GROMACS .gro file of C-alpha atoms in nm:
model
  412
    1MET     CA    1  -3.281   4.099   3.489
    2ILE     CA    2  -3.022   4.270   3.713
    3PRO     CA    3  -2.681   4.069   3.925
    4ALA     CA    4  -2.874   4.100   4.244
    5ASP     CA    5  -3.156   3.954   4.045
    6PHE     CA    6  -2.887   3.650   4.040
    7ASP     CA    7  -3.018   3.395   4.349
    8ALA     CA    8  -3.359   3.385   4.191
    9ALA     CA    9  -3.208   3.305   3.856
   10LEU     CA   10  -3.016   3.025   3.964
   11ASP     CA   11  -3.272   2.858   4.220
   12SER     CA   12  -3.508   2.817   3.913
   13ALA     CA   13  -3.208   2.672   3.668
   14LEU     CA   14  -3.086   2.415   3.924
   15GLY     CA   15  -3.482   2.345   4.090
   16SER     CA   16  -3.527   2.023   3.843
   17LEU     CA   17  -3.111   1.934   3.953
   18ALA     CA   18  -3.058   1.632   4.187
   19GLU     CA   19  -2.881   1.737   4.458
   20GLY     CA   20  -2.480   1.770   4.413
   21PRO     CA   21  -2.236   1.922   4.349
   22VAL     CA   22  -2.271   2.201   4.068
   23GLY     CA   23  -1.954   2.371   3.860
   24VAL     CA   24  -1.865   2.680   3.649
   25ALA     CA   25  -1.709   2.727   3.360
   26VAL     CA   26  -1.432   3.059   3.377
   27SER     CA   27  -1.240   3.177   3.147
   28GLY     CA   28  -1.150   3.478   3.359
   29GLY     CA   29  -1.335   3.723   3.165
   30GLY     CA   30  -1.592   4.002   3.324
   31ASP     CA   31  -1.923   3.791   3.242
   32SER     CA   32  -1.715   3.422   3.406
   33MET     CA   33  -1.606   3.609   3.621
   34ALA     CA   34  -1.907   3.755   3.794
   35LEU     CA   35  -2.042   3.439   3.698
   36MET     CA   36  -1.837   3.221   3.995
   37LEU     CA   37  -1.913   3.496   4.226
   38MET     CA   38  -2.237   3.481   4.200
   39ALA     CA   39  -2.158   3.176   4.208
   40ALA     CA   40  -1.987   3.164   4.543
   41ASP     CA   41  -2.264   3.355   4.723
   42TRP     CA   42  -2.520   3.083   4.593
   43ALA     CA   43  -2.320   2.778   4.698
   44ARG     CA   44  -2.247   3.012   5.025
   45ARG     CA   45  -2.689   3.017   5.108
   46THR     CA   46  -2.813   2.738   4.995
   47GLY     CA   47  -2.463   2.506   5.090
   48ARG     CA   48  -2.454   2.319   4.755
   49PRO     CA   49  -2.029   2.328   4.668
   50VAL     CA   50  -1.945   2.508   4.341
   51LEU     CA   51  -1.664   2.406   4.168
   52ALA     CA   52  -1.463   2.575   3.889
   53ALA     CA   53  -1.225   2.503   3.606
   54THR     CA   54  -1.063   2.763   3.296
   55VAL     CA   55  -1.030   2.554   3.003
   56ASP     CA   56  -0.639   2.668   2.810
   57HIS     CA   57  -0.636   2.595   2.500
   58GLY     CA   58  -0.291   2.665   2.447
   59LEU     CA   59  -0.291   2.906   2.207
   60ARG     CA   60  -0.192   3.169   2.373
   61ALA     CA   61   0.084   3.241   2.645
   62GLU     CA   62  -0.090   3.482   2.861
   63ALA     CA   63  -0.372   3.126   2.862
   64VAL     CA   64  -0.075   3.064   3.168
   65GLU     CA   65  -0.108   3.346   3.363
   66GLU     CA   66  -0.483   3.392   3.296
   67ALA     CA   67  -0.588   3.069   3.408
   68ALA     CA   68  -0.334   3.097   3.740
   69PHE     CA   69  -0.507   3.438   3.812
   70VAL     CA   70  -0.892   3.258   3.777
   71GLY     CA   71  -0.756   2.996   4.038
   72GLU     CA   72  -0.609   3.254   4.248
   73THR     CA   73  -0.963   3.454   4.247
   74ALA     CA   74  -1.130   3.089   4.299
   75GLU     CA   75  -0.988   3.002   4.589
   76GLY     CA   76  -1.045   3.344   4.753
   77LEU     CA   77  -1.395   3.238   4.674
   78GLY     CA   78  -1.336   2.963   4.858
   79VAL     CA   79  -1.455   2.715   4.542
   80PRO     CA   80  -1.236   2.489   4.409
   81HIS     CA   81  -1.027   2.524   4.036
   82GLU     CA   82  -0.937   2.276   3.821
   83VAL     CA   83  -0.688   2.426   3.496
   84LEU     CA   84  -0.847   2.210   3.201
   85ARG     CA   85  -0.612   2.219   2.950
   86TRP     CA   86  -0.661   2.136   2.553
   87THR     CA   87  -0.366   2.038   2.299
   88GLY     CA   88  -0.568   1.912   1.953
   89TRP     CA   89  -0.496   2.195   1.747
   90ASP     CA   90  -0.334   2.092   1.441
   91GLY     CA   91  -0.283   2.387   1.236
   92GLN     CA   92  -0.613   2.265   0.987
   93GLY     CA   93  -0.913   2.353   1.004
   94ASN     CA   94  -1.165   2.603   1.193
   95LEU     CA   95  -1.000   2.696   1.490
   96GLN     CA   96  -1.290   2.893   1.684
   97ASP     CA   97  -1.482   2.572   1.619
   98GLN     CA   98  -1.258   2.284   1.709
   99ALA     CA   99  -1.162   2.478   1.990
  100ARG     CA  100  -1.518   2.528   2.130
  101GLN     CA  101  -1.619   2.137   2.119
  102ALA     CA  102  -1.350   2.061   2.236
  103ARG     CA  103  -1.359   2.308   2.549
  104TYR     CA  104  -1.744   2.060   2.564
  105ARG     CA  105  -1.540   1.820   2.552
  106LEU     CA  106  -1.268   1.874   2.843
  107LEU     CA  107  -1.632   2.011   3.054
  108ALA     CA  108  -1.842   1.758   3.022
  109ASP     CA  109  -1.490   1.496   3.115
  110TRP     CA  110  -1.453   1.768   3.458
  111ALA     CA  111  -1.863   1.763   3.538
  112GLY     CA  112  -1.826   1.395   3.505
  113ARG     CA  113  -1.463   1.280   3.703
  114HIS     CA  114  -1.648   1.496   3.934
  115GLY     CA  115  -2.013   1.426   3.975
  116LEU     CA  116  -2.149   1.755   3.870
  117ARG     CA  117  -2.503   1.742   3.802
  118ALA     CA  118  -2.472   2.028   3.622
  119VAL     CA  119  -2.167   2.299   3.452
  120LEU     CA  120  -2.265   2.668   3.459
  121LEU     CA  121  -2.217   2.940   3.141
  122ALA     CA  122  -2.259   3.275   3.168
  123HIS     CA  123  -2.326   3.365   2.843
  124THR     CA  124  -2.576   3.705   2.812
  125ILE     CA  125  -2.843   3.859   2.602
  126ASP     CA  126  -2.497   4.040   2.439
  127ASP     CA  127  -2.412   3.700   2.335
  128GLN     CA  128  -2.743   3.573   2.173
  129ALA     CA  129  -2.726   3.945   2.010
  130GLU     CA  130  -2.428   3.851   1.839
  131THR     CA  131  -2.499   3.455   1.771
  132LEU     CA  132  -2.838   3.575   1.610
  133LEU     CA  133  -2.636   3.860   1.382
  134MET     CA  134  -2.375   3.562   1.300
  135ARG     CA  135  -2.640   3.321   1.181
  136LEU     CA  136  -2.870   3.580   0.986
  137ALA     CA  137  -2.513   3.659   0.786
  138ARG     CA  138  -2.512   3.283   0.672
  139GLY     CA  139  -2.827   3.259   0.516
  140ALA     CA  140  -2.940   3.042   0.944
  141GLY     CA  141  -3.330   2.881   0.855
  142VAL     CA  142  -3.561   2.876   1.115
  143ASP     CA  143  -3.321   2.679   1.387
  144GLY     CA  144  -3.026   2.918   1.354
  145LEU     CA  145  -3.206   3.219   1.458
  146SER     CA  146  -3.381   3.025   1.709
  147ALA     CA  147  -3.358   3.168   2.119
  148ILE     CA  148  -2.986   3.054   2.275
  149ALA     CA  149  -3.049   2.708   2.494
  150PRO     CA  150  -3.085   2.850   2.857
  151ARG     CA  151  -2.984   2.407   2.890
  152PHE     CA  152  -2.891   2.183   2.652
  153ASP     CA  153  -2.716   1.840   2.735
  154ARG     CA  154  -2.325   1.714   2.554
  155HIS     CA  155  -2.087   1.416   2.544
  156GLY     CA  156  -2.329   1.295   2.870
  157ALA     CA  157  -2.282   1.651   3.062
  158THR     CA  158  -2.595   1.933   3.167
  159PHE     CA  159  -2.465   2.251   3.065
  160LEU     CA  160  -2.635   2.562   3.184
  161ARG     CA  161  -2.643   2.925   3.102
  162PRO     CA  162  -2.855   3.099   3.395
  163LEU     CA  163  -2.737   3.480   3.234
  164LEU     CA  164  -2.945   3.467   2.915
  165GLN     CA  165  -3.095   3.762   3.053
  166ALA     CA  166  -2.762   4.011   3.105
  167ARG     CA  167  -2.618   4.252   3.004
  168ARG     CA  168  -2.273   4.219   2.955
  169GLU     CA  169  -2.210   4.654   3.100
  170GLU     CA  170  -2.443   4.596   3.369
  171LEU     CA  171  -2.221   4.227   3.442
  172ARG     CA  172  -1.911   4.417   3.518
  173SER     CA  173  -2.016   4.723   3.681
  174TYR     CA  174  -2.123   4.434   3.961
  175LEU     CA  175  -1.739   4.411   3.932
  176ARG     CA  176  -1.640   4.658   4.035
  177GLN     CA  177  -1.905   4.677   4.236
  178ARG     CA  178  -1.699   4.407   4.416
  179GLY     CA  179  -1.345   4.593   4.332
  180GLN     CA  180  -1.349   4.258   4.145
  181ASP     CA  181  -1.065   4.241   3.829
  182TRP     CA  182  -1.108   4.026   3.481
  183VAL     CA  183  -0.930   3.970   3.176
  184GLU     CA  184  -0.964   4.103   2.876
  185ASP     CA  185  -0.880   3.844   2.578
  186PRO     CA  186  -0.737   4.052   2.356
  187SER     CA  187  -0.843   3.827   2.050
  188ASN     CA  188  -1.251   4.060   2.146
  189ASP     CA  189  -1.097   4.319   2.009
  190ASP     CA  190  -0.940   4.163   1.663
  191PRO     CA  191  -1.180   4.235   1.360
  192SER     CA  192  -1.116   3.917   1.213
  193PHE     CA  193  -1.386   3.699   1.418
  194ASP     CA  194  -1.708   3.762   1.274
  195ARG     CA  195  -1.841   3.697   1.658
  196VAL     CA  196  -1.616   4.082   1.675
  197LYS     CA  197  -1.716   4.201   1.358
  198ALA     CA  198  -2.135   4.153   1.463
  199ARG     CA  199  -2.033   4.333   1.825
  200GLN     CA  200  -1.922   4.607   1.618
  201ALA     CA  201  -2.207   4.602   1.374
  202LEU     CA  202  -2.492   4.598   1.699
  203ALA     CA  203  -2.334   4.891   1.810
  204GLY     CA  204  -2.416   5.103   1.457
  205LEU     CA  205  -2.811   4.918   1.426
  206ALA     CA  206  -2.869   5.071   1.809
  207PRO     CA  207  -3.058   5.438   1.552
  208LEU     CA  208  -3.211   5.157   1.476
  209GLY     CA  209  -3.371   5.042   1.736
  210ILE     CA  210  -3.203   4.685   1.663
  211ASP     CA  211  -3.005   4.650   2.037
  212PRO     CA  212  -2.948   4.233   2.304
  213ASP     CA  213  -3.265   4.358   2.404
  214ARG     CA  214  -3.480   4.315   2.093
  215LEU     CA  215  -3.287   4.108   1.887
  216SER     CA  216  -3.285   3.838   2.197
  217LEU     CA  217  -3.678   3.852   2.108
  218VAL     CA  218  -3.689   3.800   1.815
  219ALA     CA  219  -3.500   3.515   1.847
  220GLU     CA  220  -3.711   3.396   2.129
  221ASN     CA  221  -4.053   3.429   1.859
  222MET     CA  222  -3.859   3.172   1.659
  223THR     CA  223  -3.730   2.993   1.921
  224GLN     CA  224  -4.212   2.976   1.945
  225ALA     CA  225  -4.204   2.929   1.541
  226ARG     CA  226  -3.915   2.613   1.642
  227GLU     CA  227  -4.127   2.449   1.894
  228ALA     CA  228  -4.462   2.457   1.679
  229LEU     CA  229  -4.307   2.284   1.341
  230ASN     CA  230  -4.107   2.028   1.593
  231TRP     CA  231  -4.464   1.975   1.711
  232ALA     CA  232  -4.627   1.899   1.343
  233ALA     CA  233  -4.307   1.690   1.298
  234GLN     CA  234  -4.359   1.506   1.571
  235ARG     CA  235  -4.710   1.408   1.449
  236PHE     CA  236  -4.590   1.326   1.142
  237ALA     CA  237  -4.386   1.089   1.257
  238ARG     CA  238  -4.587   0.941   1.464
  239ASP     CA  239  -4.775   0.837   1.186
  240HIS     CA  240  -4.553   0.780   0.890
  241VAL     CA  241  -4.218   0.666   1.009
  242GLN     CA  242  -4.149   0.340   1.164
  243MET     CA  243  -3.853   0.223   1.300
  244LEU     CA  244  -3.684  -0.082   1.139
  245ALA     CA  245  -3.419  -0.273   1.383
  246GLY     CA  246  -3.238   0.102   1.375
  247ASP     CA  247  -3.388   0.232   1.029
  248LEU     CA  248  -3.627   0.462   0.965
  249ILE     CA  249  -3.887   0.422   0.713
  250VAL     CA  250  -4.080   0.712   0.552
  251ALA     CA  251  -4.423   0.673   0.406
  252ARG     CA  252  -4.296   0.850   0.057
  253ASP     CA  253  -4.641   1.011  -0.032
  254ALA     CA  254  -4.754   1.142   0.279
  255PHE     CA  255  -4.339   1.289   0.313
  256LEU     CA  256  -4.358   1.401  -0.007
  257ASP     CA  257  -4.692   1.618   0.050
  258LEU     CA  258  -4.507   1.796   0.357
  259PRO     CA  259  -4.477   2.135   0.294
  260GLU     CA  260  -4.090   2.178   0.275
  261GLU     CA  261  -4.011   2.289   0.572
  262LEU     CA  262  -4.146   1.967   0.756
  263SER     CA  263  -4.009   1.720   0.511
  264ARG     CA  264  -3.656   1.911   0.519
  265ARG     CA  265  -3.744   1.877   0.935
  266VAL     CA  266  -3.795   1.547   0.939
  267LEU     CA  267  -3.552   1.425   0.734
  268VAL     CA  268  -3.267   1.641   0.875
  269ALA     CA  269  -3.375   1.443   1.260
  270ALA     CA  270  -3.393   1.148   1.084
  271LEU     CA  271  -3.030   1.206   0.972
  272ARG     CA  272  -2.921   1.295   1.301
  273TRP     CA  273  -3.068   0.962   1.489
  274ILE     CA  274  -2.949   0.695   1.226
  275SER     CA  275  -2.514   0.827   1.232
  276GLY     CA  276  -2.568   0.996   1.590
  277ALA     CA  277  -2.462   1.350   1.409
  278GLY     CA  278  -2.371   1.673   1.694
  279TYR     CA  279  -2.544   1.911   1.397
  280ALA     CA  280  -2.765   1.951   1.110
  281PRO     CA  281  -2.593   1.902   0.709
  282ARG     CA  282  -2.570   2.192   0.492
  283ARG     CA  283  -2.920   2.297   0.371
  284ALA     CA  284  -2.753   2.285   0.043
  285GLU     CA  285  -2.644   1.919   0.047
  286VAL     CA  286  -3.058   1.821   0.274
  287ALA     CA  287  -3.175   2.029  -0.083
  288HIS     CA  288  -3.042   1.778  -0.265
  289PHE     CA  289  -3.135   1.497  -0.042
  290LEU     CA  290  -3.512   1.592  -0.039
  291GLN     CA  291  -3.498   1.661  -0.407
  292ALA     CA  292  -3.380   1.274  -0.475
  293ALA     CA  293  -3.650   1.141  -0.218
  294ARG     CA  294  -3.874   1.357  -0.457
  295ASP     CA  295  -3.713   1.203  -0.815
  296GLY     CA  296  -3.724   0.785  -0.659
  297ARG     CA  297  -3.354   0.787  -0.664
  298GLY     CA  298  -3.137   0.685  -0.416
  299ALA     CA  299  -2.886   0.878  -0.225
  300THR     CA  300  -2.629   0.923   0.100
  301LEU     CA  301  -2.572   1.207   0.340
  302GLN     CA  302  -2.373   1.285   0.627
  303GLY     CA  303  -2.308   0.956   0.714
  304CYS     CA  304  -2.723   0.785   0.591
  305ARG     CA  305  -2.836   0.581   0.296
  306MET     CA  306  -3.171   0.637   0.133
  307MET     CA  307  -3.322   0.407  -0.061
  308VAL     CA  308  -3.709   0.397  -0.243
  309ARG     CA  309  -3.901   0.048  -0.149
  310LYS     CA  310  -4.184  -0.069  -0.145
  311GLY     CA  311  -4.341   0.291  -0.153
  312GLY     CA  312  -4.159   0.477   0.156
  313LEU     CA  313  -3.765   0.614   0.206
  314HIS     CA  314  -3.559   0.389   0.328
  315LEU     CA  315  -3.347   0.560   0.605
  316PHE     CA  316  -3.005   0.370   0.706
  317ARG     CA  317  -2.644   0.365   0.871
  318GLU     CA  318  -2.441   0.367   0.570
  319TYR     CA  319  -2.172   0.111   0.551
  320GLU     CA  320  -1.893   0.245   0.437
  321ALA     CA  321  -1.962   0.487   0.755
  322VAL     CA  322  -1.923   0.176   0.960
  323LYS     CA  323  -1.690  -0.042   0.839
  324GLU     CA  324  -1.341   0.038   0.968
  325LEU     CA  325  -1.605   0.109   1.321
  326SER     CA  326  -1.485  -0.113   1.680
  327CYS     CA  327  -1.498  -0.120   2.003
  328ASP     CA  328  -1.568  -0.392   2.286
  329PRO     CA  329  -1.924  -0.509   2.387
  330ALA     CA  330  -1.915  -0.349   2.704
  331GLU     CA  331  -1.932  -0.013   2.487
  332ASP     CA  332  -2.177   0.099   2.288
  333TRP     CA  333  -2.090   0.074   2.000
  334ASP     CA  334  -2.072   0.322   1.645
  335GLY     CA  335  -2.278   0.556   2.017
  336ARG     CA  336  -2.573   0.369   1.963
  337TRP     CA  337  -2.615  -0.058   1.977
  338ALA     CA  338  -2.536  -0.218   2.311
  339LEU     CA  339  -2.471  -0.567   2.219
  340SER     CA  340  -2.530  -0.850   2.547
  341GLY     CA  341  -2.465  -1.233   2.551
  342PRO     CA  342  -2.292  -1.501   2.632
  343GLU     CA  343  -1.889  -1.432   2.732
  344THR     CA  344  -1.671  -1.511   2.511
  345GLU     CA  345  -1.291  -1.423   2.502
  346GLY     CA  346  -1.204  -1.184   2.253
  347VAL     CA  347  -1.451  -1.075   2.067
  348GLN     CA  348  -1.508  -0.801   1.946
  349ILE     CA  349  -1.841  -0.656   1.816
  350ALA     CA  350  -1.792  -0.432   1.378
  351ALA     CA  351  -1.962  -0.398   1.072
  352LEU     CA  352  -2.171  -0.711   0.906
  353GLY     CA  353  -2.028  -0.635   0.632
  354GLU     CA  354  -2.092  -0.852   0.293
  355ALA     CA  355  -1.861  -1.149   0.421
  356GLY     CA  356  -2.037  -1.155   0.736
  357LEU     CA  357  -2.353  -1.187   0.548
  358ALA     CA  358  -2.304  -1.384   0.267
  359MET     CA  359  -2.285  -1.633   0.668
  360CYS     CA  360  -2.631  -1.558   0.768
  361PRO     CA  361  -2.850  -1.716   0.576
  362ASP     CA  362  -3.224  -1.556   0.684
  363TRP     CA  363  -3.102  -1.214   0.638
  364ARG     CA  364  -3.319  -1.127   0.433
  365ASP     CA  365  -3.656  -1.180   0.755
  366SER     CA  366  -3.535  -0.915   0.817
  367GLY     CA  367  -3.736  -0.682   0.555
  368ARG     CA  368  -3.445  -0.489   0.539
  369PRO     CA  369  -3.196  -0.421   0.207
  370ALA     CA  370  -2.911  -0.624   0.254
  371ALA     CA  371  -2.738  -0.238   0.200
  372ALA     CA  372  -2.925  -0.214   0.562
  373VAL     CA  373  -2.775  -0.519   0.692
  374MET     CA  374  -2.428  -0.541   0.594
  375ALA     CA  375  -2.387  -0.199   0.849
  376ASP     CA  376  -2.527  -0.403   1.076
  377PRO     CA  377  -2.316  -0.428   1.402
  378ALA     CA  378  -2.207  -0.844   1.452
  379ILE     CA  379  -1.978  -1.000   1.682
  380TRP     CA  380  -1.668  -1.183   1.577
  381CYS     CA  381  -1.308  -1.292   1.684
  382GLN     CA  382  -1.083  -1.252   1.426
  383ASP     CA  383  -1.265  -1.370   1.076
  384ARG     CA  384  -1.423  -1.593   1.263
  385LEU     CA  385  -1.801  -1.400   1.285
  386VAL     CA  386  -1.972  -1.538   1.678
  387ALA     CA  387  -2.302  -1.391   1.596
  388ALA     CA  388  -2.573  -1.109   1.421
  389PRO     CA  389  -2.863  -1.087   1.611
  390LEU     CA  390  -3.014  -0.774   1.382
  391ALA     CA  391  -2.934  -1.021   1.034
  392GLY     CA  392  -3.096  -1.379   1.137
  393LEU     CA  393  -2.824  -1.535   1.358
  394ALA     CA  394  -2.857  -1.436   1.768
  395GLU     CA  395  -2.680  -1.714   1.944
  396GLY     CA  396  -2.772  -1.558   2.216
  397TRP     CA  397  -2.734  -1.222   2.172
  398GLN     CA  398  -2.869  -0.923   2.229
  399ALA     CA  399  -2.862  -0.572   1.990
  400LYS     CA  400  -3.057  -0.298   2.120
  401LEU     CA  401  -3.062   0.040   2.151
  402GLY     CA  402  -2.926   0.251   2.375
  403GLN     CA  403  -3.088   0.487   2.562
  404GLY     CA  404  -3.214   0.835   2.360
  405ARG     CA  405  -3.189   0.654   2.028
  406ASP     CA  406  -3.478   0.418   2.094
  407GLU     CA  407  -3.703   0.616   1.961
  408PHE     CA  408  -3.753   0.840   1.712
  409VAL     CA  409  -4.030   1.069   1.781
  410ASN     CA  410  -3.832   1.209   2.057
  411ALA     CA  411  -3.577   1.333   1.864
  412LEU     CA  412  -3.825   1.579   1.744
   0.00000   0.00000   0.00000
């Protein structure tokens, strides 16, 4: 794709969205500046409102000036612009990962405040190639080597990548033709970052014919393999996985007959569905968990617990992962349980726990182990148990899995 084809690419990307405003994330770099100019042209052509936002991570003094530069350019294009500032870095952990997660949270919040149908991101085919190389270095499997998603949802917002077939240099050529400057982030030349190393490695691989276009093709091939594996895993789940009050019961004999990649895929999907985690656990951790299933032993991983009982692998939320959680009845507890019932002053939703379990004489009727029921949501008024709808003490209350968590097979 060349930049002149952007209108068609954007029309295709936005074709399934309802009418309304669209956002674009702009750092000031060449890729995102080109995207903002193209989005502004598209807005004038279609009459659809476009807004822009710049995330300032507060890590470089130059970021303030760069955000101001984006704002001035946006104003000249008739695009409303907003600066989103992150102040959460405490000097601990993986800076790049935390900054990336914060960026998506800030952009999703911005999208929600303005009713944006989607937020456009300026990832290119060069980003695709660099990501593939970095994941190869980490020993990634089929999922990790698959193509970057052109569309995904995160924190309640939809994100689109309409430039995944564009080359970075094409976009800079487009900016030069438009007479538009852009910002060069000095970290793009810092060899201490893995992405910069990957970028430099690509230049050395070019004589072998390994370039962004070829690596993008490989990523697309891996995407097709992933889709085939997910199809097979979903068929297995329909036949051999039972949902029970937010738990999953996997037929053990059928599970053990699966090829290892499929059993790993089903297990990872089950853990993420139960825990709500936005990422898969490490491959080595999953391997230990799988071995426990083969050996008939219990195990815990990613805030979930597994017990082998009645010919099945019973997977459920680990009580330790939720024992400190509490929220108002109007909120989803643990990100997945919606509770409703009689209006009662001063109640909170919290885990049932051992003390609450002792107050539910009919909890065994659920057919679930005590450890699973303890991790269920219950309605408390200080230390008094008001209701525990999943443990046989409804008292007019109901507990339902929220949207997107109601059917496990959809996770595959």
